[in-house]
């Protein structure tokens, strides 16, 4: 299963603040894709976030809505006001955090977690607990927390690679160890080393049943797992067909538009060039069968294939474009190819057709 956190982790991206209407639009688009959970925000951050989450909850979407919360009754009270059914409570319990950041003991932290979890459960919330910075937390500390939250009956635990520094094999081993506790496991992988998706996939292999992602991979610093890449991998490698992949491109564009953050051209699946072919050798194969250079056809993700034209073009590139303007003339193709090859600039299909027509008159 997949949890989209664009509206929580994604909102922690510099420059991003969602209005209630933005939250609603993005939430509805996420629901149309079919994500299982939407992490809708951290209500204690601002009254407007609370209002937006509440608006989203009122939509009665198919996805389960989860709110982010510190291990504090006051944060949980604000989650309750949104009427979201799930709360994600987090607290770092590493030796480093406890001593140098919070100045408390592990015992203190455990009591804090217990109080927050019991308070949330007592108010009818389903609870996910995350020992933040899980991958750098001493195993004895994790073990103590996992024992406690199991006893308290939390519904999920999440393993967060908060600094995006885990090695996929180490993460696999950690998740496998945690799965043995018998609590459903969620994972939250940051991308500081570009390993977020690799870590998430390894976590699935180890038995995790819920993976966090955001649209376009946005979030603190280098962000987290990209939703489109995750769903693409789940479909391609695991045959999971329940998500509406063809809606992902429009969703990505919507989030680009709302956040003002554009994905680079080479961004997988949703980037400008993700289904564009340039080298003549590639194009001559792709026009016969796209699968020579596309792992899945562009249409799977609601995209269109593009054939780019510059001096890397081959005969088939020119022929392909002219044919679409109803021009089939070998002499013209050869002459145009020579022209394209002697230039360093790109040619649009329209420019090619215009040149061809000039040559033919
Ligand atoms: C944060 C840190 C967090 C929390 C994840 C979680 C992380 O921004 O609060 O609560 O499951 O990466 O550890 O996003
Ligand atoms: Cu995070």
Coordinates of C-alpha atoms and ligand atoms in Angstrom, one line a residue:
X1 CA 0.0 0.0 0.0
X2 CA 1.0 3.6 -0.6
X3 CA 0.8 6.7 1.6
X4 CA 1.1 10.0 -0.1
X5 CA 2.6 12.7 2.1
X6 CA 2.7 15.6 -0.4
X7 CA 0.4 17.6 1.9
X8 CA 2.6 17.0 5.0
X9 CA 6.2 16.2 4.1
X10 CA 5.8 18.0 0.8
X11 CA 4.6 21.1 2.6
X12 CA 7.9 21.2 4.4
X13 CA 9.6 22.1 1.1
X14 CA 11.0 25.6 1.2
X15 CA 8.6 27.9 -0.7
X16 CA 5.6 25.6 -0.3
X17 CA 2.5 26.5 1.8
X18 CA -0.9 25.0 0.7
X19 CA -4.1 27.0 1.0
X20 CA -7.2 25.0 2.1
X21 CA -8.3 25.0 -1.6
X22 CA -4.9 23.7 -2.7
X23 CA -5.0 20.9 -0.1
X24 CA -8.5 20.0 -1.3
X25 CA -7.5 19.9 -5.0
X26 CA -4.4 17.9 -4.5
X27 CA -6.1 15.6 -2.1
X28 CA -8.9 14.9 -4.5
X29 CA -6.4 14.2 -7.4
X30 CA -4.5 11.8 -5.1
X31 CA -7.7 10.0 -4.3
X32 CA -8.4 9.6 -8.0
X33 CA -5.0 8.0 -8.5
X34 CA -6.0 5.6 -5.7
X35 CA -3.4 6.1 -3.0
X36 CA -4.4 4.1 0.1
X37 CA -3.5 6.9 2.6
X38 CA -3.2 10.6 2.5
X39 CA -1.0 12.3 5.1
X40 CA -2.9 15.5 5.0
X41 CA -0.8 17.8 7.2
X42 CA 0.4 18.7 10.6
X43 CA -2.6 20.7 12.2
X44 CA -0.5 22.2 15.0
X45 CA 1.7 24.1 12.5
X46 CA -1.1 26.6 11.6
X47 CA -4.9 27.1 12.0
X48 CA -5.1 27.2 8.2
X49 CA -3.6 23.8 7.9
X50 CA -6.1 22.5 10.4
X51 CA -8.9 24.1 8.3
X52 CA -7.6 22.6 5.1
X53 CA -7.3 19.1 6.5
X54 CA -10.8 19.4 7.9
X55 CA -12.1 20.4 4.5
X56 CA -10.4 17.3 3.0
X57 CA -11.7 15.0 5.6
X58 CA -15.2 16.3 4.9
X59 CA -14.9 15.1 1.3
X60 CA -15.3 11.5 2.4
X61 CA -12.5 10.3 0.1
X62 CA -11.7 6.6 -0.4
X63 CA -8.2 7.1 1.0
X64 CA -7.6 7.0 4.7
X65 CA -6.6 10.4 6.1
X66 CA -3.7 10.7 8.5
X67 CA -2.5 13.8 10.4
X68 CA 1.0 14.3 11.7
X69 CA 1.5 15.0 15.4
X70 CA 4.3 15.4 18.0
X71 CA 4.0 13.1 21.0
X72 CA 1.9 15.8 22.8
X73 CA -1.7 15.9 23.9
X74 CA -2.0 19.4 22.6
X75 CA -1.1 18.3 19.0
X76 CA -3.4 15.4 19.2
X77 CA -6.3 17.7 20.3
X78 CA -5.8 19.6 17.1
X79 CA -5.8 16.4 15.1
X80 CA -9.1 15.5 16.7
X81 CA -10.6 18.7 15.5
X82 CA -10.0 17.7 11.9
X83 CA -11.9 14.5 12.4
X84 CA -9.2 12.5 10.5
X85 CA -9.3 8.9 11.6
X86 CA -5.5 8.4 11.8
X87 CA -2.7 10.2 13.6
X88 CA 1.0 9.7 12.9
X89 CA 2.9 10.4 16.1
X90 CA 6.7 10.7 16.0
X91 CA 9.5 11.1 18.4
X92 CA 13.3 10.4 18.1
X93 CA 14.7 8.0 20.7
X94 CA 18.3 7.8 19.6
X95 CA 20.9 8.2 22.3
X96 CA 22.1 11.3 20.5
X97 CA 18.6 13.0 20.3
X98 CA 17.7 12.1 23.8
X99 CA 20.8 13.4 25.4
X100 CA 21.9 16.3 23.2
X101 CA 18.6 17.5 21.8
X102 CA 15.9 16.8 24.4
X103 CA 17.9 16.3 27.5
X104 CA 15.7 13.4 28.6
X105 CA 16.2 9.7 29.3
X106 CA 14.9 6.8 27.3
X107 CA 12.5 6.1 30.2
X108 CA 11.2 9.7 29.9
X109 CA 10.7 9.2 26.2
X110 CA 8.9 6.0 26.6
X111 CA 6.5 7.6 29.1
X112 CA 5.9 10.5 26.7
X113 CA 5.1 8.0 23.9
X114 CA 2.9 6.0 26.1
X115 CA 0.9 9.1 27.2
X116 CA 0.4 10.3 23.6
X117 CA -0.5 6.9 22.2
X118 CA -3.0 6.2 25.0
X119 CA -4.5 9.6 24.7
X120 CA -4.9 9.3 20.9
X121 CA -6.3 5.7 21.2
X122 CA -8.6 6.8 24.0
X123 CA -10.1 9.4 21.7
X124 CA -10.7 6.8 19.0
X125 CA -7.8 7.5 16.7
X126 CA -5.9 4.9 14.8
X127 CA -2.2 5.4 15.6
X128 CA 1.0 5.1 13.6
X129 CA 4.1 5.6 15.6
X130 CA 7.5 6.7 14.1
X131 CA 10.7 6.6 16.0
X132 CA 12.2 9.4 13.9
X133 CA 15.7 8.9 12.6
X134 CA 15.0 5.1 13.0
X135 CA 18.0 4.1 10.8
X136 CA 20.5 5.9 13.1
X137 CA 18.8 4.8 16.4
X138 CA 20.5 2.2 18.6
X139 CA 18.8 -1.2 18.3
X140 CA 18.2 -1.5 22.1
X141 CA 16.3 1.8 22.0
X142 CA 14.2 0.8 19.0
X143 CA 13.5 -2.5 20.6
X144 CA 12.3 -0.9 23.8
X145 CA 10.0 1.4 21.8
X146 CA 8.6 -1.4 19.6
X147 CA 7.8 -3.5 22.7
X148 CA 6.0 -0.6 24.3
X149 CA 4.0 0.4 21.2
X150 CA 3.0 -3.2 20.5
X151 CA 1.7 -3.5 24.1
X152 CA -0.2 -0.2 23.6
X153 CA -1.8 -1.6 20.5
X154 CA -0.6 0.9 17.9
X155 CA -1.9 0.1 14.5
X156 CA 1.3 0.8 12.6
X157 CA 5.0 1.6 13.1
X158 CA 7.0 3.6 10.6
X159 CA 10.7 3.2 10.0
X160 CA 12.0 6.6 8.9
X161 CA 15.3 7.1 7.2
X162 CA 15.1 10.7 8.2
X163 CA 18.5 11.7 6.8
X164 CA 18.3 9.6 3.7
X165 CA 21.6 7.9 4.4
X166 CA 20.7 4.3 4.8
X167 CA 22.2 1.6 2.7
X168 CA 19.4 -0.5 0.9
X169 CA 20.8 -3.8 2.3
X170 CA 21.0 -2.4 5.9
X171 CA 17.5 -1.0 5.6
X172 CA 16.3 -4.4 4.3
X173 CA 17.8 -6.1 7.4
X174 CA 16.4 -3.5 9.8
X175 CA 12.9 -3.7 8.3
X176 CA 13.0 -7.5 8.4
X177 CA 13.9 -7.4 12.1
X178 CA 11.1 -5.0 12.9
X179 CA 8.5 -6.9 10.9
X180 CA 9.1 -9.8 13.3
X181 CA 7.4 -7.7 16.1
X182 CA 4.1 -8.3 14.3
X183 CA 3.0 -4.7 13.9
X184 CA 2.3 -3.6 10.3
X185 CA 5.3 -1.7 9.0
X186 CA 5.3 1.6 7.2
X187 CA 8.6 3.1 5.7
X188 CA 9.5 6.7 5.1
X189 CA 12.7 7.1 3.0
X190 CA 14.4 10.4 2.4
X191 CA 16.5 10.9 -0.8
X192 CA 19.6 12.7 0.4
X193 CA 21.8 10.1 -1.3
X194 CA 19.4 9.4 -4.1
X195 CA 18.6 6.0 -2.5
X196 CA 15.0 6.7 -1.3
X197 CA 13.2 4.5 -3.9
X198 CA 15.9 1.7 -3.6
X199 CA 15.4 1.7 0.2
X200 CA 11.6 1.6 -0.2
X201 CA 11.8 -1.3 -2.6
X202 CA 14.1 -3.2 -0.3
X203 CA 11.7 -2.5 2.6
X204 CA 8.9 -4.0 0.6
X205 CA 11.1 -7.1 0.0
X206 CA 11.6 -7.3 3.8
X207 CA 7.9 -7.2 4.5
X208 CA 6.9 -3.5 4.8
X209 CA 3.3 -3.0 3.8
X210 CA 3.0 0.7 3.5
X211 CA 5.4 3.1 1.7
X212 CA 5.4 6.9 2.0
X213 CA 5.9 9.1 -1.1
X214 CA 5.2 12.6 -2.4
X215 CA 4.3 13.9 -5.8
X216 CA 7.5 14.9 -7.6
X217 CA 9.4 13.6 -4.5
X218 CA 9.2 17.0 -2.7
X219 CA 9.9 17.3 1.0
X220 CA 12.5 18.6 3.4
X221 CA 16.0 19.0 1.7
X222 CA 16.2 16.4 -1.2
X223 CA 12.7 15.1 -0.5
X224 CA 11.4 11.6 -0.2
X225 CA 10.3 8.8 -2.6
X226 CA 8.6 10.1 -5.8
X227 CA 5.0 8.8 -5.9
X228 CA 5.0 8.2 -9.7
X229 CA 8.3 6.3 -9.6
X230 CA 7.0 4.2 -6.7
X231 CA 3.8 3.3 -8.4
X232 CA 5.6 2.7 -11.7
X233 CA 8.0 0.3 -9.9
X234 CA 5.1 -1.4 -8.1
X235 CA 3.4 -2.0 -11.5
X236 CA 6.4 -3.0 -13.5
X237 CA 8.2 -5.2 -10.9
X238 CA 5.3 -6.4 -8.8
X239 CA 2.3 -6.4 -11.2
X240 CA 0.3 -4.1 -8.9
X241 CA -2.4 -2.7 -11.2
X242 CA -4.8 -1.1 -8.7
X243 CA -3.5 2.5 -9.1
X244 CA -4.5 4.8 -12.0
X245 CA -1.1 5.4 -13.5
X246 CA -2.5 7.4 -16.4
X247 CA -3.5 10.1 -14.0
X248 CA -0.1 10.6 -12.5
X249 CA 1.2 13.1 -15.1
X250 CA -1.7 15.5 -14.6
X251 CA -1.2 15.2 -10.8
X252 CA 2.5 16.0 -11.2
X253 CA 1.7 19.1 -13.2
X254 CA -0.9 20.1 -10.7
X255 CA 1.6 20.0 -7.9
X256 CA 4.2 21.8 -10.0
X257 CA 1.7 24.5 -10.7
X258 CA 0.5 24.9 -7.0
X259 CA 4.1 24.7 -5.6
X260 CA 5.9 26.6 -8.3
X261 CA 8.5 23.8 -8.3
X262 CA 9.2 22.3 -11.6
X263 CA 10.7 18.8 -12.1
X264 CA 13.9 18.8 -14.1
X265 CA 13.6 17.6 -17.8
X266 CA 15.3 14.2 -17.0
X267 CA 13.0 13.4 -14.0
X268 CA 11.7 9.9 -14.4
X269 CA 8.3 9.4 -16.0
X270 CA 6.9 13.0 -15.5
X271 CA 10.0 15.0 -16.7
X272 CA 9.8 16.8 -20.0
X273 CA 12.2 14.4 -21.7
X274 CA 11.1 11.1 -20.0
X275 CA 9.5 9.9 -23.2
X276 CA 11.4 11.8 -25.8
X277 CA 13.8 10.0 -28.2
X278 CA 16.6 11.8 -30.0
X279 CA 19.4 9.6 -31.4
X280 CA 18.6 8.4 -34.9
X281 CA 19.4 4.8 -33.9
X282 CA 16.9 5.0 -31.1
X283 CA 14.2 6.6 -33.2
X284 CA 14.4 4.1 -36.0
X285 CA 13.7 1.4 -33.5
X286 CA 11.1 3.3 -31.5
X287 CA 8.9 4.2 -34.5
X288 CA 8.7 0.4 -35.2
X289 CA 8.1 -0.6 -31.6
X290 CA 8.4 1.8 -28.6
X291 CA 9.4 -1.0 -26.3
X292 CA 12.9 -1.0 -27.7
X293 CA 13.6 2.2 -25.6
X294 CA 10.6 2.5 -23.3
X295 CA 10.2 0.1 -20.3
X296 CA 6.5 0.9 -20.5
X297 CA 4.8 2.8 -23.2
X298 CA 4.4 6.6 -22.6
X299 CA 0.6 6.3 -22.6
X300 CA 0.7 4.1 -19.5
X301 CA 1.5 7.3 -17.5
X302 CA -0.7 9.6 -19.5
X303 CA 2.2 10.9 -21.5
X304 CA 2.9 11.4 -25.2
X305 CA 6.0 10.1 -27.0
X306 CA 8.1 12.8 -28.6
X307 CA 10.7 12.4 -31.4
X308 CA 13.3 15.2 -31.1
X309 CA 15.1 16.5 -34.2
X310 CA 18.7 17.8 -34.4
X311 CA 21.9 16.6 -36.0
X312 CA 21.6 13.2 -34.1
X313 CA 18.5 12.5 -36.3
X314 CA 18.4 9.7 -38.8
X315 CA 16.4 9.1 -42.0
X316 CA 13.6 7.5 -40.0
X317 CA 13.3 10.6 -37.8
X318 CA 12.7 12.9 -40.8
X319 CA 10.4 10.3 -42.4
X320 CA 8.4 10.0 -39.3
X321 CA 7.7 13.7 -38.9
X322 CA 7.1 14.4 -42.6
X323 CA 4.6 11.5 -42.8
X324 CA 2.5 13.2 -40.2
X325 CA 2.2 16.2 -42.5
X326 CA 1.3 13.9 -45.4
X327 CA 4.7 14.2 -47.1
X328 CA 6.4 11.1 -48.4
X329 CA 9.3 11.9 -50.7
X330 CA 12.7 10.2 -50.5
X331 CA 14.5 13.0 -52.2
X332 CA 13.1 15.6 -49.8
X333 CA 14.0 13.3 -46.8
X334 CA 17.6 13.0 -47.9
X335 CA 17.9 16.8 -48.5
X336 CA 16.4 17.6 -45.2
X337 CA 18.6 15.1 -43.4
X338 CA 21.7 16.7 -44.9
X339 CA 20.4 20.1 -43.7
X340 CA 19.6 18.9 -40.2
X341 CA 23.0 17.2 -39.9
X342 CA 24.9 20.2 -40.8
X343 CA 23.3 22.3 -38.1
X344 CA 23.7 22.4 -34.4
X345 CA 20.2 23.7 -33.7
X346 CA 17.0 21.6 -33.2
X347 CA 14.1 21.6 -35.7
X348 CA 10.5 21.5 -34.7
X349 CA 8.2 19.1 -36.7
X350 CA 6.5 22.2 -38.2
X351 CA 9.8 23.7 -39.3
X352 CA 10.7 20.4 -41.0
X353 CA 7.4 20.3 -42.8
X354 CA 7.8 23.9 -43.9
X355 CA 11.3 23.2 -45.3
X356 CA 10.0 20.2 -47.1
X357 CA 7.2 22.1 -48.7
X358 CA 9.7 24.8 -49.9
X359 CA 11.9 22.1 -51.4
X360 CA 9.0 20.6 -53.3
X361 CA 7.8 23.8 -54.9
Ligands
LIG1 C1 9.6 15.3 10.3 C2 10.5 14.1 10.2 C3 9.9 12.9 9.4 C4 8.8 12.2 10.2 C5 8.3 10.9 9.6 C6 7.1 10.3 10.4 C7 11.1 12.0 9.1 O1 9.6 16.1 9.3 O2 8.8 15.5 11.2 O3 6.5 11.0 11.2 O4 6.7 9.2 10.0 O5 11.6 12.1 8.0 O6 11.5 11.3 10.0 O7 9.3 13.4 8.2
LIG2 CU1 10.5 13.0 6.5

